[in-house]
Structure formats: C-alpha cells, structure tokens
Tab-separated table of N, CA and C in Angstrom:
chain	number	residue	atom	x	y	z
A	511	UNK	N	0.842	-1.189	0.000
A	511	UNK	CA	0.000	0.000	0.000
A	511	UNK	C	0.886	1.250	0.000
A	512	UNK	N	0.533	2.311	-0.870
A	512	UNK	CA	1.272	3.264	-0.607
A	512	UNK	C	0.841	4.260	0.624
A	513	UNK	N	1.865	4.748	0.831
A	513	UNK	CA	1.737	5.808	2.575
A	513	UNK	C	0.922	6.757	1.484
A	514	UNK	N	0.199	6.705	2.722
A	514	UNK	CA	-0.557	8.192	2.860
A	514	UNK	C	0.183	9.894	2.418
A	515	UNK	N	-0.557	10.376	1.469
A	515	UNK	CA	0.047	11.582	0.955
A	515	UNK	C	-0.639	12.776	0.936
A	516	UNK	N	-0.546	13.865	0.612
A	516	UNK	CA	-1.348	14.911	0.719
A	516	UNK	C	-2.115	14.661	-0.271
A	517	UNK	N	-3.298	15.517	0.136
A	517	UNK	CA	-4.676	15.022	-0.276
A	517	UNK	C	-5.716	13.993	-0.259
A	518	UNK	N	-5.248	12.974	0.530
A	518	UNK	CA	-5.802	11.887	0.753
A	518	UNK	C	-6.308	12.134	1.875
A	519	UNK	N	-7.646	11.420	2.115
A	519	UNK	CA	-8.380	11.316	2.998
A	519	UNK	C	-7.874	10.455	4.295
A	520	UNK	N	-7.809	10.679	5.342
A	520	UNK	CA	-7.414	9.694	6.547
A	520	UNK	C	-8.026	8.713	6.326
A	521	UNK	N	-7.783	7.623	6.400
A	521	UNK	CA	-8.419	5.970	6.875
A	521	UNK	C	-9.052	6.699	7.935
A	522	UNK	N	-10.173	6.327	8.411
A	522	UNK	CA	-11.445	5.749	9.419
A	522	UNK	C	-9.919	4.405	10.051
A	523	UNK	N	-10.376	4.233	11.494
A	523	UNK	CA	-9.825	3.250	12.717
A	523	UNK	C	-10.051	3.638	13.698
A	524	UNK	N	-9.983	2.425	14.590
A	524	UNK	CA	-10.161	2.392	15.770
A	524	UNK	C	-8.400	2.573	16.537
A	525	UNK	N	-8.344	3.699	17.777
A	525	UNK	CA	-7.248	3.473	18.402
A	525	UNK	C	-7.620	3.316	20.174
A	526	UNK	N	-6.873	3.334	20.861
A	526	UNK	CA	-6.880	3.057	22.442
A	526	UNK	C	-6.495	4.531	23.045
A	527	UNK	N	-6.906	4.700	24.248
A	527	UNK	CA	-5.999	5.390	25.769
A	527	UNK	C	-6.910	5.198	26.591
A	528	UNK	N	-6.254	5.857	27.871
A	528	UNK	CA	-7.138	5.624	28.847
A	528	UNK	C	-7.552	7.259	29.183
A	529	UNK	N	-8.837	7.385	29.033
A	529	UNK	CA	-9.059	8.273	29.086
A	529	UNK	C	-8.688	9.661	30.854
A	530	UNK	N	-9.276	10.723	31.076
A	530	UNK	CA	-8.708	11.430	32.853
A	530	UNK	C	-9.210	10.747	33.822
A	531	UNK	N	-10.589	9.801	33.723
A	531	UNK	CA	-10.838	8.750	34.815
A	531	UNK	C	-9.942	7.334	35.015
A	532	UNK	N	-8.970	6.931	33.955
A	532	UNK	CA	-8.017	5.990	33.597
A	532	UNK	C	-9.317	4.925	33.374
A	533	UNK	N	-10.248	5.413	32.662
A	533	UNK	CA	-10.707	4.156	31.673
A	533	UNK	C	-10.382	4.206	30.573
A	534	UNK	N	-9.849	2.922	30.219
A	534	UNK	CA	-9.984	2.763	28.544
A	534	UNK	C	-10.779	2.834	27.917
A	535	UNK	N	-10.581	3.797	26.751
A	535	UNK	CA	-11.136	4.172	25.716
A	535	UNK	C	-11.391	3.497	24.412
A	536	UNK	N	-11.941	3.328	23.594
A	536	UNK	CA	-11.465	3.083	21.884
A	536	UNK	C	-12.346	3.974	21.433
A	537	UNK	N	-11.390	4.442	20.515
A	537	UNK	CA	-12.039	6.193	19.702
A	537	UNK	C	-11.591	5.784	18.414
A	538	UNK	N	-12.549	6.514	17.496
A	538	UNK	CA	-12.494	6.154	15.856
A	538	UNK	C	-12.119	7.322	15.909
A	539	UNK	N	-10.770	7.240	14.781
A	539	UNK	CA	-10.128	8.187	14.479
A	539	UNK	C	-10.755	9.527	13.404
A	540	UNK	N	-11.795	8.735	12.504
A	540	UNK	CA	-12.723	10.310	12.159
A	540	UNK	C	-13.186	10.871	13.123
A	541	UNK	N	-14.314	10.155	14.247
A	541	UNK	CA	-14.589	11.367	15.369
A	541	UNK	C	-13.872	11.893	16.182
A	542	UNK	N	-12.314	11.919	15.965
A	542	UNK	CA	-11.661	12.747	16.418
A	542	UNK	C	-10.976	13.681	15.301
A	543	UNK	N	-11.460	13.793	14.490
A	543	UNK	CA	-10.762	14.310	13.173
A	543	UNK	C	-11.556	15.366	12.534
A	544	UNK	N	-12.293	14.731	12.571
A	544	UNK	CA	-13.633	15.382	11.517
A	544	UNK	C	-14.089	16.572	12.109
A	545	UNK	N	-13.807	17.460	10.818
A	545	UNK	CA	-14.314	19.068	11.161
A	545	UNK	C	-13.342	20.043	11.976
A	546	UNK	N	-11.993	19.633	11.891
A	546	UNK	CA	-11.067	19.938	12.848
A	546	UNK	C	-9.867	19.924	12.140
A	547	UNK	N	-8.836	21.144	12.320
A	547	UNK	CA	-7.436	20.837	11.777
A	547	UNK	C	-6.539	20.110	12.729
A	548	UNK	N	-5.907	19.388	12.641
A	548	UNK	CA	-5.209	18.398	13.634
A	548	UNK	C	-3.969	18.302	13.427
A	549	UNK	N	-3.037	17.532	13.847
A	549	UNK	CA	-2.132	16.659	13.837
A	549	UNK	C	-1.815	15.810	14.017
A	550	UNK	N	-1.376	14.474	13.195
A	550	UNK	CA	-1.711	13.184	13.690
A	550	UNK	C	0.014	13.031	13.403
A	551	UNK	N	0.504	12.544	14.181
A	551	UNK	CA	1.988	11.936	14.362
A	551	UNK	C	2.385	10.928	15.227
A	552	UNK	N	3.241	10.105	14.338
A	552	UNK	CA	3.810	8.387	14.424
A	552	UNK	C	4.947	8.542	15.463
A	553	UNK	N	5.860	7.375	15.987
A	553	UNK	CA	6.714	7.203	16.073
A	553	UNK	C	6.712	6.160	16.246
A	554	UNK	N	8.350	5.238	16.466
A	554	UNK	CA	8.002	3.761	16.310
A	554	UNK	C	7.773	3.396	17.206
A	555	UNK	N	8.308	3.854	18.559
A	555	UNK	CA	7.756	3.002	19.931
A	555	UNK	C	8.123	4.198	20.971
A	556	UNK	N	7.188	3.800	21.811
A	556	UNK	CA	7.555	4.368	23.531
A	556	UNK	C	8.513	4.201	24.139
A	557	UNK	N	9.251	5.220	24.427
A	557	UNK	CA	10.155	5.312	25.455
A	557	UNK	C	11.363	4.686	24.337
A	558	UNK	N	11.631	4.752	23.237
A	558	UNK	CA	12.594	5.400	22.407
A	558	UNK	C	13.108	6.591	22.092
A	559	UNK	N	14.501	6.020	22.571
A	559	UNK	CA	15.694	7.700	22.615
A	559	UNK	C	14.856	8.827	21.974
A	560	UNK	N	14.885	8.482	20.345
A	560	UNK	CA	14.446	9.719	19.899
A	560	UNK	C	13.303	10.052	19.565
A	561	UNK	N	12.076	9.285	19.739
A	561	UNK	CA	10.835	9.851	20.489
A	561	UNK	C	10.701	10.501	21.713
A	562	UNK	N	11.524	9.676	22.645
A	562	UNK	CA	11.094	10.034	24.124
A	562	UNK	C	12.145	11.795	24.301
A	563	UNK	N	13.481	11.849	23.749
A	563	UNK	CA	13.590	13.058	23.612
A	563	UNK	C	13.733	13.947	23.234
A	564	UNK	N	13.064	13.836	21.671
A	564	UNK	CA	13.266	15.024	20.382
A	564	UNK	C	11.546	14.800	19.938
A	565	UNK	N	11.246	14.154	19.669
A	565	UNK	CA	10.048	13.819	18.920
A	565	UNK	C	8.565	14.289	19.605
A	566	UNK	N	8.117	13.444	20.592
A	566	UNK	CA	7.244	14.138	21.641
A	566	UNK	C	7.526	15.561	22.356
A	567	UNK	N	8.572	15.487	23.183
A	567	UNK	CA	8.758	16.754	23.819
A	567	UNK	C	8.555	18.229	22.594
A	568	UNK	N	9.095	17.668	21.594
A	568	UNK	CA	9.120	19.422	20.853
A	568	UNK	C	7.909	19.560	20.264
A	569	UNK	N	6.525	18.225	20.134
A	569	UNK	CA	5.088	18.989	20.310
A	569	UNK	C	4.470	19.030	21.377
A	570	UNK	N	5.193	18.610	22.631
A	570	UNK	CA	4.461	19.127	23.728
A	570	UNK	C	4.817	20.590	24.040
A	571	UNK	N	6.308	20.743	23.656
A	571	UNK	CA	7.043	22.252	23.911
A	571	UNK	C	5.762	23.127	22.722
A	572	UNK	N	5.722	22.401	21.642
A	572	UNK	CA	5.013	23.833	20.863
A	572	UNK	C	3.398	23.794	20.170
A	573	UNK	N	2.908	22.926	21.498
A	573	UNK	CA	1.905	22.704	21.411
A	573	UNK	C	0.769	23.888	21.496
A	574	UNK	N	1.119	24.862	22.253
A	574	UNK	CA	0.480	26.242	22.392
A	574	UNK	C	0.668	27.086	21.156
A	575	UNK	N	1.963	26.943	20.476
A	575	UNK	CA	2.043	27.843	18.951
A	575	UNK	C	1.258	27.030	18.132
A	576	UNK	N	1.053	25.819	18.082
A	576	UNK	CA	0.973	25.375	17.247
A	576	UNK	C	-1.021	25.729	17.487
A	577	UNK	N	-1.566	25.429	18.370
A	577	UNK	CA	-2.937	26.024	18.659
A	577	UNK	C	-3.053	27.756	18.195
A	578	UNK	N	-1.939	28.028	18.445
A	578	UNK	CA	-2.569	29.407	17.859
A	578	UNK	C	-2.358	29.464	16.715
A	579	UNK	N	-1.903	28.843	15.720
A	579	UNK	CA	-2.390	28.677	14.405
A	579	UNK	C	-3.116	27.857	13.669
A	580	UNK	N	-3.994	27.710	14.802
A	580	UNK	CA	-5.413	27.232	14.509
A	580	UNK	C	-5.967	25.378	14.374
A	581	UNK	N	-4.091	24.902	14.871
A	581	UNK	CA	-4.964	23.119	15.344
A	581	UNK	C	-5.298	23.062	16.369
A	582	UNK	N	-6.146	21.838	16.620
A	582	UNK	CA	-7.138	22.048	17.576
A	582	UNK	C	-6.987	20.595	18.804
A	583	UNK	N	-6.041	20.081	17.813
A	583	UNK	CA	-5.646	18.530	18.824
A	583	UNK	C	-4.571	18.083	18.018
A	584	UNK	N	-3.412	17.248	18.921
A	584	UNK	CA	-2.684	17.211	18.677
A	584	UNK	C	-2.501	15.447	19.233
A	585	UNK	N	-2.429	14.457	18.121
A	585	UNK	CA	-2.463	13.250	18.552
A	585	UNK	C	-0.927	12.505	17.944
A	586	UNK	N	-0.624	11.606	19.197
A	586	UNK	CA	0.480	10.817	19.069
A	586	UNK	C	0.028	9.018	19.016
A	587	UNK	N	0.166	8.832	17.799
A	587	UNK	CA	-0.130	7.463	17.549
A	587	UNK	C	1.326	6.755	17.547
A	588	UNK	N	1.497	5.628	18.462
A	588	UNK	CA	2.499	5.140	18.326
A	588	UNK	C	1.930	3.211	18.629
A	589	UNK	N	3.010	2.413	17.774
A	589	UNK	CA	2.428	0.826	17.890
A	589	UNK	C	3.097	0.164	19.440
A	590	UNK	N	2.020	0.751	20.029
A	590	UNK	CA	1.853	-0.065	21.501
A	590	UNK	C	0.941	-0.196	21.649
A	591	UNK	N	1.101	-0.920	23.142
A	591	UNK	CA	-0.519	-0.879	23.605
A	591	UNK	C	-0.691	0.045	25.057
A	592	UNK	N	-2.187	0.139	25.193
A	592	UNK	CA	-2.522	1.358	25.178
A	592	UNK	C	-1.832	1.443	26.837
A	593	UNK	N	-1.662	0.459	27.875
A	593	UNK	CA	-0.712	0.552	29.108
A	593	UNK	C	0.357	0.961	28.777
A	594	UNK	N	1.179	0.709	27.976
A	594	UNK	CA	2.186	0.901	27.535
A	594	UNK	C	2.566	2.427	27.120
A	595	UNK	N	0.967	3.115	26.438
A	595	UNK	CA	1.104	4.578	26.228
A	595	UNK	C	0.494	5.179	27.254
A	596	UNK	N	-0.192	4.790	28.612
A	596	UNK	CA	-0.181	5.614	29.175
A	596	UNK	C	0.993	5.658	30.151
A	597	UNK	N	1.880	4.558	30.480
A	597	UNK	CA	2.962	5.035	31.026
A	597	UNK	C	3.846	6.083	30.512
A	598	UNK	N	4.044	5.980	28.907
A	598	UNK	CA	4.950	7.064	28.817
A	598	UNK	C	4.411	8.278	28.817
A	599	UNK	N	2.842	8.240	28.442
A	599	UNK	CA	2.173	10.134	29.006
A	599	UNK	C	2.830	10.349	30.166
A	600	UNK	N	2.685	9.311	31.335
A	600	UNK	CA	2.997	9.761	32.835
A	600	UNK	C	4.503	10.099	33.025
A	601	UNK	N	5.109	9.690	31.994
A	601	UNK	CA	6.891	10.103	31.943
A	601	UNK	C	7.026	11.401	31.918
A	602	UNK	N	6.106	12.275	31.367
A	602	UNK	CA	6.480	13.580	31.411
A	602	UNK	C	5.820	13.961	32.185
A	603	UNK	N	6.421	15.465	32.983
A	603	UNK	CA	6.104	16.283	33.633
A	603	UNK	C	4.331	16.954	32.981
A	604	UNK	N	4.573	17.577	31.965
A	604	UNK	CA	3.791	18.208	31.275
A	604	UNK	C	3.397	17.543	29.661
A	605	UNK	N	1.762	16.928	29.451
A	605	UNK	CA	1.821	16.570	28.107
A	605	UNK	C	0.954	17.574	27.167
A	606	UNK	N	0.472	18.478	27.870
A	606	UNK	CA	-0.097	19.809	27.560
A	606	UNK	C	-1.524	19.206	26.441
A	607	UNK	N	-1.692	19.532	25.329
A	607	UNK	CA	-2.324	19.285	24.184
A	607	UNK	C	-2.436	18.121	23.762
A	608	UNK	N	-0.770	16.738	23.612
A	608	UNK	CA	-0.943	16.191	23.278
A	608	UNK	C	-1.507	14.483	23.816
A	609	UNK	N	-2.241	14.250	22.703
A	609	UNK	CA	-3.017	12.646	23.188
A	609	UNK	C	-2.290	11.800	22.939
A	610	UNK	N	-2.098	10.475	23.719
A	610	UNK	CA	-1.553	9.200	23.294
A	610	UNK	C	-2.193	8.136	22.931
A	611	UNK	N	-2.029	8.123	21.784
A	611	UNK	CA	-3.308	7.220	21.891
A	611	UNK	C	-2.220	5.823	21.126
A	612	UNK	N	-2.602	4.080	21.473
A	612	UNK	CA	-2.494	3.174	21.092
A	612	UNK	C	-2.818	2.566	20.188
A	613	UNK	N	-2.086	1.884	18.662
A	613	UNK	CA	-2.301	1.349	17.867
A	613	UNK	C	-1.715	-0.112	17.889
A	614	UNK	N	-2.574	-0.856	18.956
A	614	UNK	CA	-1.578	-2.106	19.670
A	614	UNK	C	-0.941	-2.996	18.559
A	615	UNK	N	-1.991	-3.091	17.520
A	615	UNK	CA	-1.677	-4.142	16.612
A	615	UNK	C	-1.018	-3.473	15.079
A	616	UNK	N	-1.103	-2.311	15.431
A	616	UNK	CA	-0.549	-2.256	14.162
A	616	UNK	C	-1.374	-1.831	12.971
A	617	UNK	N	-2.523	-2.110	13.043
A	617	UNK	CA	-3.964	-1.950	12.459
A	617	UNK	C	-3.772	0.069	11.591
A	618	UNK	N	-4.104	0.332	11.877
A	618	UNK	CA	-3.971	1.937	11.529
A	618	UNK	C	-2.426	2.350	11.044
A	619	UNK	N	-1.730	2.138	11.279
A	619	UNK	CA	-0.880	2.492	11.003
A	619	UNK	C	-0.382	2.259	9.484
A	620	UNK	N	-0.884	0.640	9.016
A	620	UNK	CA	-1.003	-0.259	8.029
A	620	UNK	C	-1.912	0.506	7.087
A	621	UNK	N	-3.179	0.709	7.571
A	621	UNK	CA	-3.999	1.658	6.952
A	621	UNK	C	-3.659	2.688	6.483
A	622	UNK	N	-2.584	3.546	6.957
A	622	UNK	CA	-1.516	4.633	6.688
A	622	UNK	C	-0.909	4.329	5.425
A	623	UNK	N	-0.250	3.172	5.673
A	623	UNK	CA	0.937	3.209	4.430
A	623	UNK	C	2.005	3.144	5.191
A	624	UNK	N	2.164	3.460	6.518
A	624	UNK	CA	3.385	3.686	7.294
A	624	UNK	C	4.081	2.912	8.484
A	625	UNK	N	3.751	1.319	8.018
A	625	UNK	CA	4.237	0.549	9.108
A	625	UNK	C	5.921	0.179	8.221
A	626	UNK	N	6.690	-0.029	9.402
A	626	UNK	CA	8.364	-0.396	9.250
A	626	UNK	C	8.372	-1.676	10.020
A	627	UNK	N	9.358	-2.332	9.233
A	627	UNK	CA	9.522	-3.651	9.480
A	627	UNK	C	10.674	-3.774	10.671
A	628	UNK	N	10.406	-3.848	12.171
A	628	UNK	CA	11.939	-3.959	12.505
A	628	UNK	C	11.805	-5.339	13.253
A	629	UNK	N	11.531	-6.489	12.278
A	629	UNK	CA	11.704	-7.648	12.780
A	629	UNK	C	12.907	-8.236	13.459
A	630	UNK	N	14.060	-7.886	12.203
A	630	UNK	CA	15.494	-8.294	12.247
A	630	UNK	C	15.844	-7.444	13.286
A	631	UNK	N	15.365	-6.452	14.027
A	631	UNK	CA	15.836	-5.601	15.324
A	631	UNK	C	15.721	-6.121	16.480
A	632	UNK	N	14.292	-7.225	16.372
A	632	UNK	CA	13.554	-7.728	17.877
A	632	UNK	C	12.077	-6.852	17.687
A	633	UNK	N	11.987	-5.919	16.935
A	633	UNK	CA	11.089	-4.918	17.874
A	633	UNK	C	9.559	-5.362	16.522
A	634	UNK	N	9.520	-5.919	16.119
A	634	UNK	CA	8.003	-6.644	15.093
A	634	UNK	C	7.902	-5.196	14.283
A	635	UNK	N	6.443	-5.062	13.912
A	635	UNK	CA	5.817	-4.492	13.257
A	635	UNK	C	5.814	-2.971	13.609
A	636	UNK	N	6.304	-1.784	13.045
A	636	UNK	CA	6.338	-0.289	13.674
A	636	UNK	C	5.764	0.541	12.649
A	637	UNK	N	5.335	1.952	13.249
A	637	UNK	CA	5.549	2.899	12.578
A	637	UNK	C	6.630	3.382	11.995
A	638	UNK	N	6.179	3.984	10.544
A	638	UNK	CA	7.328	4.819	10.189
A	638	UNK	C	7.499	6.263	11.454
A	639	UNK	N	8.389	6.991	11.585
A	639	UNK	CA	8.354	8.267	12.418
A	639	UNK	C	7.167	9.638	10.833
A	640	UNK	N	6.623	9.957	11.591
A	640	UNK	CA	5.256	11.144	10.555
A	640	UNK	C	4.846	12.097	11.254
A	641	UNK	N	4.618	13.142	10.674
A	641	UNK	CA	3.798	13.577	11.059
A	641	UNK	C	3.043	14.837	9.838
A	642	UNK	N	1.505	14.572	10.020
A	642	UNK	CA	0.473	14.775	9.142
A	642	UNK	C	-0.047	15.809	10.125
A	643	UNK	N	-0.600	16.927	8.323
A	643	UNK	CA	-1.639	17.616	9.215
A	643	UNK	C	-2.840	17.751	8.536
A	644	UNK	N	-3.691	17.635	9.406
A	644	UNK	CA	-5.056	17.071	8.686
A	644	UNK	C	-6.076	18.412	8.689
A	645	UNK	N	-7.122	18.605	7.685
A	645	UNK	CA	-7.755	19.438	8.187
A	645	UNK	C	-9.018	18.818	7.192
A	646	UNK	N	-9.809	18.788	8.114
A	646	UNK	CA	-11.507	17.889	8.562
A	646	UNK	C	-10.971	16.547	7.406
A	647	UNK	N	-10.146	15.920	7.809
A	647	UNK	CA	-9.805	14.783	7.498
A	647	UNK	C	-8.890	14.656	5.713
A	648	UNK	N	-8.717	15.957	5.804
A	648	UNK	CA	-7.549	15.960	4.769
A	648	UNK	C	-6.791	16.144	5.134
A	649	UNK	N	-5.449	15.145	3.709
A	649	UNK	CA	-4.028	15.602	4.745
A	649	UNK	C	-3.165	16.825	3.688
A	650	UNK	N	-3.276	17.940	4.472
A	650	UNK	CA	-2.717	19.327	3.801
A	650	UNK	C	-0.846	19.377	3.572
A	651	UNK	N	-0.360	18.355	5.073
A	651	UNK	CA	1.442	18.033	4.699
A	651	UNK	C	1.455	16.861	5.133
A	652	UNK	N	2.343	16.089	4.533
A	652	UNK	CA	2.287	14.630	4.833
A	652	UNK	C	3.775	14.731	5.103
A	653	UNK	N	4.556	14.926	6.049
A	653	UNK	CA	5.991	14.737	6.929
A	653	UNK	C	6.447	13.388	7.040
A	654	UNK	N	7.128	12.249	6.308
A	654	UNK	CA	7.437	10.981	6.791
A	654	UNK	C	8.552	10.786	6.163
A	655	UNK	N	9.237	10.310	7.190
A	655	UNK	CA	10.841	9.906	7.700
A	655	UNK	C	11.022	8.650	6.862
A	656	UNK	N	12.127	8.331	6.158
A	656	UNK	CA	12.948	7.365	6.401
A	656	UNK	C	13.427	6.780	7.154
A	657	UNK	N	13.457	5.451	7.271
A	657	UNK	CA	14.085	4.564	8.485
A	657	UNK	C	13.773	5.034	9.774
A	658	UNK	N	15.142	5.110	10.197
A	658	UNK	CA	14.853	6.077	11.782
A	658	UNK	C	15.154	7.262	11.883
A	659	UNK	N	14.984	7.814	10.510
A	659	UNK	CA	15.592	9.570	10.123
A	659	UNK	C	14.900	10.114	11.267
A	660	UNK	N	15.225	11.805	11.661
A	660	UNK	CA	14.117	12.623	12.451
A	660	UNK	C	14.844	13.741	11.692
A	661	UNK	N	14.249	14.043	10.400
A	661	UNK	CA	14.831	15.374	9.740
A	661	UNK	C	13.473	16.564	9.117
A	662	UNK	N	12.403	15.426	8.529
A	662	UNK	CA	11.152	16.506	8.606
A	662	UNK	C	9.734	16.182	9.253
A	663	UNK	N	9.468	15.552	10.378
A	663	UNK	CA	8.421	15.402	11.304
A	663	UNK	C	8.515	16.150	12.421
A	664	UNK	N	8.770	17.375	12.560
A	664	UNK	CA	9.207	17.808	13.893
A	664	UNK	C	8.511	18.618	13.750
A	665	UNK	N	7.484	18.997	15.223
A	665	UNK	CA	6.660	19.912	15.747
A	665	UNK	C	7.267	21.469	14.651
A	666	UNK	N	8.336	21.688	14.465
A	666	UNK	CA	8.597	22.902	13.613
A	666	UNK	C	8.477	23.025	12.638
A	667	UNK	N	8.630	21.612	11.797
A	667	UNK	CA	8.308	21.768	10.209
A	667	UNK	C	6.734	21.593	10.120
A	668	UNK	N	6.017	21.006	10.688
A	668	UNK	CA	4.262	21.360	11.230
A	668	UNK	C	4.069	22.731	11.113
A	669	UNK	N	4.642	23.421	11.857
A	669	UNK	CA	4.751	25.288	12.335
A	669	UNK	C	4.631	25.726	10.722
A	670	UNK	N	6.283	25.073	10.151
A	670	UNK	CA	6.439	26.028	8.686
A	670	UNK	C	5.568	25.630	8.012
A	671	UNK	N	4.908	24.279	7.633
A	671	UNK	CA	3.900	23.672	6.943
A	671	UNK	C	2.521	25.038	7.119
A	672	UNK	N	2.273	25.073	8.417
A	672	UNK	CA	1.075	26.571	8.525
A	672	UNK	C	1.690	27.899	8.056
C-alpha cells in the first residue's frame, strides 16, 4: 500500500488510551478528526531515545504555537498498547495538548501506508516516524521519515507547513 500523501483522505480506525478517569477508551479516528485541523503523528515506539527526547517533547514544547495557528488537537499514535502509552504520558512532567493514543496491533498504522519492518531488530511491526496535518480529514502536509531519520516530522516543520 502506498503511505498516505497529501490530499488523501485519513483511513477511518479504531485506536486506544485511557481516558482522565483511567478508563480505557477506543475512539475512531474520524470522530476525532472530523471538522477539525489536527495533527496526527507516528513514532516507532515508547520510550525510544528519539521519540522520548526530540520527537514528543518538541510537540508538547510547541503545542500552544501550534494552537494558535489554529490546530485544535494534537495526537500521538504510536504501535503499543494502550498501558504501555499511558505510562509514557505519565513520563512527562507536562503533556499539555498532546493525546496518546495506542495502535496495539498495528492496524492503523497499516492503513496509513506507514508501518516499518523492525523484525530483524527484535522490535516486530512499527511505525514509520510522521507527522500529518489534517484538516476535517484531509491531509494538507504529509511529513514521513525514512528509516529512523528525524529530519522533517518535527513539531517545527508542522509550524512552517502553517
């Protein structure tokens, strides 16, 4: 399947979190989409070096600029499961804007275009590192990395993308 590109419509899926009462959730990703400019961004796993300290932190850091130019949610899809993503929400001090939400199986991500193979690593089925910005379920920049690049998915090239 080819990844997801600008102009394409998001896949419809189901993802996980636990919602501020710590119940689990499952939310379809149009009713969180639809009618709304967003951001939807990958990484390959939790509590990886350069997720855990370049990738997340710089849209939690510019999660407030990035609202004032008019997105309205800011979601982190990564292939875990959904315990797994709420521990690393609780890793940070501050997650401001952004959601964690769980793609345990892999399911959505596939739907993307953007799963990576890191079998031969240990680590199964991943995201590519992305990040998309959607507006009422179009994608206006489609940001996706090579391998384990981190050169244009970053909360700033989002910024220049607006």
């Amino acid at each position: 399947m080819a990844p997801i590109s600008v102009g394409d419509t998001i896949p419809d899926g189901t993802l996980a979190y636990f919602d501020e009462n710590d119940q689990l959730q499952q939310v379809s990703v149009h009713t969180l989409a639809a009618g709304k400019k967003v951001v939807l961004f990958g990484v390959p796993g939790a509590f990886t070096p350069t997720c855990s300290m370049k990738h997340v932190p710089g849209f939690i850091e510019k999660s407030e600029e990035l609202k004032s130019k008019g997105v309205e949610d800011l979601f982190l899809i990564s292939v875990n499961d959904p315990f797994v993503m709420k521990a690393w929400k609780k890793s940070y001090d501050e997650t401001k804007n952004v959601k964690f939400l769980a793609d345990g199986s892999a399911t959505y991500t596939h739907a993307l275009g953007l799963e990576l193979d890191l079998a031969e690593k240990g680590l199964g089925v991943r995201s590519r590192r992305f990040a998309l910005l959607v507006d009422n379920l179009k994608v206006v920049a489609a940001n996706v990395e090579s391998g384990g690049e981190f050169t244009v998915s970053s909360a700033e090239d989002i910024l220049a993308a607006l």
